[in-house]
Amino acid sequence: MDVYIEAVFDNAGTPDTPGRTLVQWFRTARLELFKDLVEAEATGEGKVVSEAQLIGHVDNAPRRFPQVGRTWKQFEESLAAFPWRANITFLTGQGELLTLGLTTSLHVLGGGSAWRASAAVTLNAPDDAASCRALVDFLHTALDPSAPAFGRIEGNNFHELTNLDAVLRRRKRTSLRESRQFLRGYAWVTVCPAELTARLGGAAKLERSGAFHRVVPLQAGGVLLQASDTLTGYTDQVMQRMFEALAPVLPPGEPRPDPAYPAMRFVPQDAATIR
């Protein structure tokens, strides 16, 4: 199963140190999420090659860092300067080039007021609790020092729009700007910002609700909510339970399927009706 991992940051959460969020994200991805690929490149096994690219300003040409393990110090120093875009790609040269893993960051609102970090991985055993937990642990480590505005882990959904943005026809920019007023969506793993966590009664109350397999507070604010122990365990029933627990902070509106996004999973109910 292909898995999408995403986090969104803004100046309300980390106004003074935005570059640190990128350093933490990429460093954690290298050490945890893509550890095996890093080792394979270093030893020459599997013909794995990596390349990082970084664009300091939207109008700048990309700066390349081949074999990122050898150029990591320079790449990390450039991340700390809060570039407009950055990414690391792991490829294999066996036959046709095949992307083995990807992590990226990008400014998503003007002036660097909000930025997104994401990663794409393949999970061979979506029904294995240990493999699934490793993804959740990565996201926890990557976000723990920051106060993110939103985050999620989903299977087979690589759209920038969240499920609610799509089915409520919410504009992406509106959704981003209101991310500390309304939770932008829900998924197998959802990161709820500090302001909305407080409105839900805090991490302890969320854990007592029984709606989540795992509730993990983030050190700098917010909470990580894992709906089920595995991705395959994220059934419609589990999704309904999560939806009801999060309804007080979800945007109102009657959701309607969007033919452009047929894979979006959602509860066909207006959150406002169960608050």
mmCIF file with all atom_site columns, N, CA, C and O in Angstrom, residues 232-274:
data_model
loop_
_atom_site.group_PDB
_atom_site.id
_atom_site.type_symbol
_atom_site.label_atom_id
_atom_site.label_alt_id
_atom_site.label_comp_id
_atom_site.label_asym_id
_atom_site.label_entity_id
_atom_site.label_seq_id
_atom_site.pdbx_PDB_ins_code
_atom_site.Cartn_x
_atom_site.Cartn_y
_atom_site.Cartn_z
_atom_site.occupancy
_atom_site.B_iso_or_equiv
_atom_site.pdbx_formal_charge
_atom_site.auth_seq_id
_atom_site.auth_comp_id
_atom_site.auth_asym_id
_atom_site.auth_atom_id
_atom_site.pdbx_PDB_model_num
ATOM 1   N N  . THR A 1 232 ? -5.215  -1.245 7.592  1.00 0.00 ? 232 THR A N  1
ATOM 2   C CA . THR A 1 232 ? -6.342  -2.059 7.145  1.00 0.00 ? 232 THR A CA 1
ATOM 3   C C  . THR A 1 232 ? -7.457  -2.096 8.193  1.00 0.00 ? 232 THR A C  1
ATOM 4   O O  . THR A 1 232 ? -8.612  -2.371 7.862  1.00 0.00 ? 232 THR A O  1
ATOM 5   N N  . GLY A 1 233 ? -7.113  -1.793 9.431  1.00 0.00 ? 233 GLY A N  1
ATOM 6   C CA . GLY A 1 233 ? -8.111  -1.753 10.485 1.00 0.00 ? 233 GLY A CA 1
ATOM 7   C C  . GLY A 1 233 ? -8.925  -0.478 10.522 1.00 0.00 ? 233 GLY A C  1
ATOM 8   O O  . GLY A 1 233 ? -9.864  -0.360 11.327 1.00 0.00 ? 233 GLY A O  1
ATOM 9   N N  . TYR A 1 234 ? -8.592  0.466  9.647  1.00 0.00 ? 234 TYR A N  1
ATOM 10  C CA . TYR A 1 234 ? -9.329  1.726  9.595  1.00 0.00 ? 234 TYR A CA 1
ATOM 11  C C  . TYR A 1 234 ? -10.593 1.520  8.758  1.00 0.00 ? 234 TYR A C  1
ATOM 12  O O  . TYR A 1 234 ? -10.697 1.915  7.612  1.00 0.00 ? 234 TYR A O  1
ATOM 13  N N  . THR A 1 235 ? -11.567 0.871  9.375  1.00 0.00 ? 235 THR A N  1
ATOM 14  C CA . THR A 1 235 ? -12.821 0.530  8.704  1.00 0.00 ? 235 THR A CA 1
ATOM 15  C C  . THR A 1 235 ? -13.783 1.717  8.744  1.00 0.00 ? 235 THR A C  1
ATOM 16  O O  . THR A 1 235 ? -13.540 2.725  9.418  1.00 0.00 ? 235 THR A O  1
ATOM 17  N N  . ASP A 1 236 ? -14.887 1.586  8.038  1.00 0.00 ? 236 ASP A N  1
ATOM 18  C CA . ASP A 1 236 ? -15.907 2.643  8.063  1.00 0.00 ? 236 ASP A CA 1
ATOM 19  C C  . ASP A 1 236 ? -16.443 2.853  9.476  1.00 0.00 ? 236 ASP A C  1
ATOM 20  O O  . ASP A 1 236 ? -16.753 3.979  9.876  1.00 0.00 ? 236 ASP A O  1
ATOM 21  N N  . GLN A 1 237 ? -16.560 1.782  10.230 1.00 0.00 ? 237 GLN A N  1
ATOM 22  C CA . GLN A 1 237 ? -17.045 1.894  11.604 1.00 0.00 ? 237 GLN A CA 1
ATOM 23  C C  . GLN A 1 237 ? -16.064 2.691  12.463 1.00 0.00 ? 237 GLN A C  1
ATOM 24  O O  . GLN A 1 237 ? -16.469 3.543  13.265 1.00 0.00 ? 237 GLN A O  1
ATOM 25  N N  . VAL A 1 238 ? -14.783 2.402  12.306 1.00 0.00 ? 238 VAL A N  1
ATOM 26  C CA . VAL A 1 238 ? -13.758 3.143  13.053 1.00 0.00 ? 238 VAL A CA 1
ATOM 27  C C  . VAL A 1 238 ? -13.749 4.606  12.630 1.00 0.00 ? 238 VAL A C  1
ATOM 28  O O  . VAL A 1 238 ? -13.646 5.515  13.459 1.00 0.00 ? 238 VAL A O  1
ATOM 29  N N  . MET A 1 239 ? -13.884 4.859  11.328 1.00 0.00 ? 239 MET A N  1
ATOM 30  C CA . MET A 1 239 ? -13.923 6.231  10.829 1.00 0.00 ? 239 MET A CA 1
ATOM 31  C C  . MET A 1 239 ? -15.117 6.992  11.396 1.00 0.00 ? 239 MET A C  1
ATOM 32  O O  . MET A 1 239 ? -15.006 8.165  11.764 1.00 0.00 ? 239 MET A O  1
ATOM 33  N N  . GLN A 1 240 ? -16.269 6.331  11.481 1.00 0.00 ? 240 GLN A N  1
ATOM 34  C CA . GLN A 1 240 ? -17.461 6.961  12.048 1.00 0.00 ? 240 GLN A CA 1
ATOM 35  C C  . GLN A 1 240 ? -17.230 7.353  13.508 1.00 0.00 ? 240 GLN A C  1
ATOM 36  O O  . GLN A 1 240 ? -17.602 8.446  13.939 1.00 0.00 ? 240 GLN A O  1
ATOM 37  N N  . ARG A 1 241 ? -16.594 6.467  14.237 1.00 0.00 ? 241 ARG A N  1
ATOM 38  C CA . ARG A 1 241 ? -16.307 6.739  15.649 1.00 0.00 ? 241 ARG A CA 1
ATOM 39  C C  . ARG A 1 241 ? -15.387 7.948  15.792 1.00 0.00 ? 241 ARG A C  1
ATOM 40  O O  . ARG A 1 241 ? -15.602 8.811  16.652 1.00 0.00 ? 241 ARG A O  1
ATOM 41  N N  . MET A 1 242 ? -14.371 8.020  14.946 1.00 0.00 ? 242 MET A N  1
ATOM 42  C CA . MET A 1 242 ? -13.462 9.162  14.982 1.00 0.00 ? 242 MET A CA 1
ATOM 43  C C  . MET A 1 242 ? -14.190 10.442 14.595 1.00 0.00 ? 242 MET A C  1
ATOM 44  O O  . MET A 1 242 ? -14.026 11.489 15.241 1.00 0.00 ? 242 MET A O  1
ATOM 45  N N  . PHE A 1 243 ? -14.995 10.377 13.556 1.00 0.00 ? 243 PHE A N  1
ATOM 46  C CA . PHE A 1 243 ? -15.752 11.538 13.096 1.00 0.00 ? 243 PHE A CA 1
ATOM 47  C C  . PHE A 1 243 ? -16.619 12.107 14.221 1.00 0.00 ? 243 PHE A C  1
ATOM 48  O O  . PHE A 1 243 ? -16.650 13.320 14.444 1.00 0.00 ? 243 PHE A O  1
ATOM 49  N N  . GLU A 1 244 ? -17.313 11.257 14.935 1.00 0.00 ? 244 GLU A N  1
ATOM 50  C CA . GLU A 1 244 ? -18.190 11.720 16.003 1.00 0.00 ? 244 GLU A CA 1
ATOM 51  C C  . GLU A 1 244 ? -17.408 12.374 17.139 1.00 0.00 ? 244 GLU A C  1
ATOM 52  O O  . GLU A 1 244 ? -17.854 13.365 17.731 1.00 0.00 ? 244 GLU A O  1
ATOM 53  N N  . ALA A 1 245 ? -16.231 11.837 17.435 1.00 0.00 ? 245 ALA A N  1
ATOM 54  C CA . ALA A 1 245 ? -15.412 12.420 18.501 1.00 0.00 ? 245 ALA A CA 1
ATOM 55  C C  . ALA A 1 245 ? -14.861 13.784 18.104 1.00 0.00 ? 245 ALA A C  1
ATOM 56  O O  . ALA A 1 245 ? -14.698 14.684 18.951 1.00 0.00 ? 245 ALA A O  1
ATOM 57  N N  . LEU A 1 246 ? -14.592 13.969 16.813 1.00 0.00 ? 246 LEU A N  1
ATOM 58  C CA . LEU A 1 246 ? -13.989 15.213 16.337 1.00 0.00 ? 246 LEU A CA 1
ATOM 59  C C  . LEU A 1 246 ? -15.018 16.219 15.823 1.00 0.00 ? 246 LEU A C  1
ATOM 60  O O  . LEU A 1 246 ? -14.655 17.361 15.502 1.00 0.00 ? 246 LEU A O  1
ATOM 61  N N  . ALA A 1 247 ? -16.273 15.828 15.747 1.00 0.00 ? 247 ALA A N  1
ATOM 62  C CA . ALA A 1 247 ? -17.317 16.672 15.167 1.00 0.00 ? 247 ALA A CA 1
ATOM 63  C C  . ALA A 1 247 ? -17.358 18.097 15.723 1.00 0.00 ? 247 ALA A C  1
ATOM 64  O O  . ALA A 1 247 ? -17.592 19.049 14.969 1.00 0.00 ? 247 ALA A O  1
ATOM 65  N N  . PRO A 1 248 ? -17.122 18.325 17.028 1.00 0.00 ? 248 PRO A N  1
ATOM 66  C CA . PRO A 1 248 ? -17.194 19.701 17.544 1.00 0.00 ? 248 PRO A CA 1
ATOM 67  C C  . PRO A 1 248 ? -16.208 20.681 16.907 1.00 0.00 ? 248 PRO A C  1
ATOM 68  O O  . PRO A 1 248 ? -16.428 21.891 16.979 1.00 0.00 ? 248 PRO A O  1
ATOM 69  N N  . VAL A 1 249 ? -15.139 20.169 16.298 1.00 0.00 ? 249 VAL A N  1
ATOM 70  C CA . VAL A 1 249 ? -14.159 21.087 15.706 1.00 0.00 ? 249 VAL A CA 1
ATOM 71  C C  . VAL A 1 249 ? -14.051 20.930 14.190 1.00 0.00 ? 249 VAL A C  1
ATOM 72  O O  . VAL A 1 249 ? -13.180 21.536 13.558 1.00 0.00 ? 249 VAL A O  1
ATOM 73  N N  . LEU A 1 250 ? -14.915 20.121 13.597 1.00 0.00 ? 250 LEU A N  1
ATOM 74  C CA . LEU A 1 250 ? -14.916 19.958 12.140 1.00 0.00 ? 250 LEU A CA 1
ATOM 75  C C  . LEU A 1 250 ? -15.741 21.068 11.490 1.00 0.00 ? 250 LEU A C  1
ATOM 76  O O  . LEU A 1 250 ? -16.695 21.570 12.083 1.00 0.00 ? 250 LEU A O  1
ATOM 77  N N  . PRO A 1 251 ? -15.408 21.465 10.271 1.00 0.00 ? 251 PRO A N  1
ATOM 78  C CA . PRO A 1 251 ? -16.187 22.500 9.593  1.00 0.00 ? 251 PRO A CA 1
ATOM 79  C C  . PRO A 1 251 ? -17.596 22.006 9.290  1.00 0.00 ? 251 PRO A C  1
ATOM 80  O O  . PRO A 1 251 ? -17.789 20.827 8.964  1.00 0.00 ? 251 PRO A O  1
ATOM 81  N N  . PRO A 1 252 ? -18.598 22.877 9.392  1.00 0.00 ? 252 PRO A N  1
ATOM 82  C CA . PRO A 1 252 ? -19.970 22.465 9.100  1.00 0.00 ? 252 PRO A CA 1
ATOM 83  C C  . PRO A 1 252 ? -20.193 22.328 7.599  1.00 0.00 ? 252 PRO A C  1
ATOM 84  O O  . PRO A 1 252 ? -19.429 22.846 6.791  1.00 0.00 ? 252 PRO A O  1
ATOM 85  N N  . GLY A 1 253 ? -21.256 21.647 7.249  1.00 0.00 ? 253 GLY A N  1
ATOM 86  C CA . GLY A 1 253 ? -21.611 21.504 5.841  1.00 0.00 ? 253 GLY A CA 1
ATOM 87  C C  . GLY A 1 253 ? -21.983 20.081 5.507  1.00 0.00 ? 253 GLY A C  1
ATOM 88  O O  . GLY A 1 253 ? -21.527 19.126 6.148  1.00 0.00 ? 253 GLY A O  1
ATOM 89  N N  . GLU A 1 254 ? -22.817 19.942 4.501  1.00 0.00 ? 254 GLU A N  1
ATOM 90  C CA . GLU A 1 254 ? -23.248 18.624 4.040  1.00 0.00 ? 254 GLU A CA 1
ATOM 91  C C  . GLU A 1 254 ? -22.240 18.108 3.014  1.00 0.00 ? 254 GLU A C  1
ATOM 92  O O  . GLU A 1 254 ? -22.095 18.669 1.931  1.00 0.00 ? 254 GLU A O  1
ATOM 93  N N  . PRO A 1 255 ? -21.518 17.037 3.341  1.00 0.00 ? 255 PRO A N  1
ATOM 94  C CA . PRO A 1 255 ? -20.517 16.528 2.395  1.00 0.00 ? 255 PRO A CA 1
ATOM 95  C C  . PRO A 1 255 ? -21.160 15.862 1.185  1.00 0.00 ? 255 PRO A C  1
ATOM 96  O O  . PRO A 1 255 ? -22.189 15.190 1.310  1.00 0.00 ? 255 PRO A O  1
ATOM 97  N N  . ARG A 1 256 ? -20.560 16.070 0.033  1.00 0.00 ? 256 ARG A N  1
ATOM 98  C CA . ARG A 1 256 ? -21.033 15.465 -1.210 1.00 0.00 ? 256 ARG A CA 1
ATOM 99  C C  . ARG A 1 256 ? -19.848 14.855 -1.941 1.00 0.00 ? 256 ARG A C  1
ATOM 100 O O  . ARG A 1 256 ? -18.810 15.503 -2.069 1.00 0.00 ? 256 ARG A O  1
ATOM 101 N N  . PRO A 1 257 ? -19.970 13.627 -2.408 1.00 0.00 ? 257 PRO A N  1
ATOM 102 C CA . PRO A 1 257 ? -18.855 13.015 -3.140 1.00 0.00 ? 257 PRO A CA 1
ATOM 103 C C  . PRO A 1 257 ? -18.425 13.889 -4.307 1.00 0.00 ? 257 PRO A C  1
ATOM 104 O O  . PRO A 1 257 ? -19.258 14.494 -4.985 1.00 0.00 ? 257 PRO A O  1
ATOM 105 N N  . ASP A 1 258 ? -17.124 13.944 -4.524 1.00 0.00 ? 258 ASP A N  1
ATOM 106 C CA . ASP A 1 258 ? -16.580 14.697 -5.643 1.00 0.00 ? 258 ASP A CA 1
ATOM 107 C C  . ASP A 1 258 ? -16.016 13.698 -6.659 1.00 0.00 ? 258 ASP A C  1
ATOM 108 O O  . ASP A 1 258 ? -15.084 12.957 -6.343 1.00 0.00 ? 258 ASP A O  1
ATOM 109 N N  . PRO A 1 259 ? -16.588 13.634 -7.872 1.00 0.00 ? 259 PRO A N  1
ATOM 110 C CA . PRO A 1 259 ? -16.114 12.666 -8.871 1.00 0.00 ? 259 PRO A CA 1
ATOM 111 C C  . PRO A 1 259 ? -14.631 12.804 -9.186 1.00 0.00 ? 259 PRO A C  1
ATOM 112 O O  . PRO A 1 259 ? -14.004 11.838 -9.632 1.00 0.00 ? 259 PRO A O  1
ATOM 113 N N  . ALA A 1 260 ? -14.070 13.987 -8.936 1.00 0.00 ? 260 ALA A N  1
ATOM 114 C CA . ALA A 1 260 ? -12.650 14.188 -9.209 1.00 0.00 ? 260 ALA A CA 1
ATOM 115 C C  . ALA A 1 260 ? -11.762 13.472 -8.193 1.00 0.00 ? 260 ALA A C  1
ATOM 116 O O  . ALA A 1 260 ? -10.579 13.268 -8.450 1.00 0.00 ? 260 ALA A O  1
ATOM 117 N N  . TYR A 1 261 ? -12.337 13.106 -7.050 1.00 0.00 ? 261 TYR A N  1
ATOM 118 C CA . TYR A 1 261 ? -11.563 12.466 -5.983 1.00 0.00 ? 261 TYR A CA 1
ATOM 119 C C  . TYR A 1 261 ? -12.318 11.230 -5.483 1.00 0.00 ? 261 TYR A C  1
ATOM 120 O O  . TYR A 1 261 ? -12.793 11.190 -4.354 1.00 0.00 ? 261 TYR A O  1
ATOM 121 N N  . PRO A 1 262 ? -12.439 10.218 -6.301 1.00 0.00 ? 262 PRO A N  1
ATOM 122 C CA . PRO A 1 262 ? -13.274 9.054  -5.946 1.00 0.00 ? 262 PRO A CA 1
ATOM 123 C C  . PRO A 1 262 ? -12.721 8.234  -4.786 1.00 0.00 ? 262 PRO A C  1
ATOM 124 O O  . PRO A 1 262 ? -13.472 7.469  -4.167 1.00 0.00 ? 262 PRO A O  1
ATOM 125 N N  . ALA A 1 263 ? -11.421 8.364  -4.480 1.00 0.00 ? 263 ALA A N  1
ATOM 126 C CA . ALA A 1 263 ? -10.828 7.555  -3.415 1.00 0.00 ? 263 ALA A CA 1
ATOM 127 C C  . ALA A 1 263 ? -10.972 8.190  -2.037 1.00 0.00 ? 263 ALA A C  1
ATOM 128 O O  . ALA A 1 263 ? -10.610 7.572  -1.032 1.00 0.00 ? 263 ALA A O  1
ATOM 129 N N  . MET A 1 264 ? -11.498 9.406  -1.973 1.00 0.00 ? 264 MET A N  1
ATOM 130 C CA . MET A 1 264 ? -11.642 10.094 -0.684 1.00 0.00 ? 264 MET A CA 1
ATOM 131 C C  . MET A 1 264 ? -12.605 9.333  0.217  1.00 0.00 ? 264 MET A C  1
ATOM 132 O O  . MET A 1 264 ? -13.722 9.003  -0.184 1.00 0.00 ? 264 MET A O  1
ATOM 133 N N  . ARG A 1 265 ? -12.185 9.079  1.445  1.00 0.00 ? 265 ARG A N  1
ATOM 134 C CA . ARG A 1 265 ? -13.048 8.424  2.419  1.00 0.00 ? 265 ARG A CA 1
ATOM 135 C C  . ARG A 1 265 ? -13.581 9.464  3.397  1.00 0.00 ? 265 ARG A C  1
ATOM 136 O O  . ARG A 1 265 ? -12.826 10.294 3.917  1.00 0.00 ? 265 ARG A O  1
ATOM 137 N N  . PHE A 1 266 ? -14.887 9.410  3.668  1.00 0.00 ? 266 PHE A N  1
ATOM 138 C CA . PHE A 1 266 ? -15.495 10.384 4.566  1.00 0.00 ? 266 PHE A CA 1
ATOM 139 C C  . PHE A 1 266 ? -16.819 9.838  5.086  1.00 0.00 ? 266 PHE A C  1
ATOM 140 O O  . PHE A 1 266 ? -17.397 8.902  4.523  1.00 0.00 ? 266 PHE A O  1
ATOM 141 N N  . VAL A 1 267 ? -17.297 10.429 6.166  1.00 0.00 ? 267 VAL A N  1
ATOM 142 C CA . VAL A 1 267 ? -18.605 10.097 6.717  1.00 0.00 ? 267 VAL A CA 1
ATOM 143 C C  . VAL A 1 267 ? -19.634 11.029 6.077  1.00 0.00 ? 267 VAL A C  1
ATOM 144 O O  . VAL A 1 267 ? -19.482 12.251 6.138  1.00 0.00 ? 267 VAL A O  1
ATOM 145 N N  . PRO A 1 268 ? -20.689 10.519 5.457  1.00 0.00 ? 268 PRO A N  1
ATOM 146 C CA . PRO A 1 268 ? -21.647 11.358 4.739  1.00 0.00 ? 268 PRO A CA 1
ATOM 147 C C  . PRO A 1 268 ? -22.638 12.032 5.692  1.00 0.00 ? 268 PRO A C  1
ATOM 148 O O  . PRO A 1 268 ? -23.847 11.797 5.639  1.00 0.00 ? 268 PRO A O  1
ATOM 149 N N  . GLN A 1 269 ? -22.108 12.875 6.555  1.00 0.00 ? 269 GLN A N  1
ATOM 150 C CA . GLN A 1 269 ? -22.939 13.529 7.572  1.00 0.00 ? 269 GLN A CA 1
ATOM 151 C C  . GLN A 1 269 ? -22.353 14.896 7.898  1.00 0.00 ? 269 GLN A C  1
ATOM 152 O O  . GLN A 1 269 ? -21.133 15.067 7.945  1.00 0.00 ? 269 GLN A O  1
ATOM 153 N N  . ASP A 1 270 ? -23.225 15.856 8.117  1.00 0.00 ? 270 ASP A N  1
ATOM 154 C CA . ASP A 1 270 ? -22.823 17.199 8.521  1.00 0.00 ? 270 ASP A CA 1
ATOM 155 C C  . ASP A 1 270 ? -22.389 17.149 9.984  1.00 0.00 ? 270 ASP A C  1
ATOM 156 O O  . ASP A 1 270 ? -23.177 16.762 10.865 1.00 0.00 ? 270 ASP A O  1
ATOM 157 N N  . ALA A 1 271 ? -21.148 17.529 10.256 1.00 0.00 ? 271 ALA A N  1
ATOM 158 C CA . ALA A 1 271 ? -20.643 17.473 11.636 1.00 0.00 ? 271 ALA A CA 1
ATOM 159 C C  . ALA A 1 271 ? -21.476 18.324 12.578 1.00 0.00 ? 271 ALA A C  1
ATOM 160 O O  . ALA A 1 271 ? -21.582 18.018 13.772 1.00 0.00 ? 271 ALA A O  1
ATOM 161 N N  . ALA A 1 272 ? -22.078 19.392 12.055 1.00 0.00 ? 272 ALA A N  1
ATOM 162 C CA . ALA A 1 272 ? -22.871 20.293 12.897 1.00 0.00 ? 272 ALA A CA 1
ATOM 163 C C  . ALA A 1 272 ? -24.103 19.616 13.490 1.00 0.00 ? 272 ALA A C  1
ATOM 164 O O  . ALA A 1 272 ? -24.642 20.057 14.499 1.00 0.00 ? 272 ALA A O  1
ATOM 165 N N  . THR A 1 273 ? -24.550 18.512 12.879 1.00 0.00 ? 273 THR A N  1
ATOM 166 C CA . THR A 1 273 ? -25.783 17.858 13.356 1.00 0.00 ? 273 THR A CA 1
ATOM 167 C C  . THR A 1 273 ? -25.554 16.987 14.575 1.00 0.00 ? 273 THR A C  1
ATOM 168 O O  . THR A 1 273 ? -26.538 16.549 15.200 1.00 0.00 ? 273 THR A O  1
ATOM 169 N N  . ILE A 1 274 ? -24.310 16.729 14.948 1.00 0.00 ? 274 ILE A N  1
ATOM 170 C CA . ILE A 1 274 ? -24.072 15.864 16.101 1.00 0.00 ? 274 ILE A CA 1
ATOM 171 C C  . ILE A 1 274 ? -23.258 16.562 17.189 1.00 0.00 ? 274 ILE A C  1
ATOM 172 O O  . ILE A 1 274 ? -22.717 15.922 18.081 1.00 0.00 ? 274 ILE A O  1
#
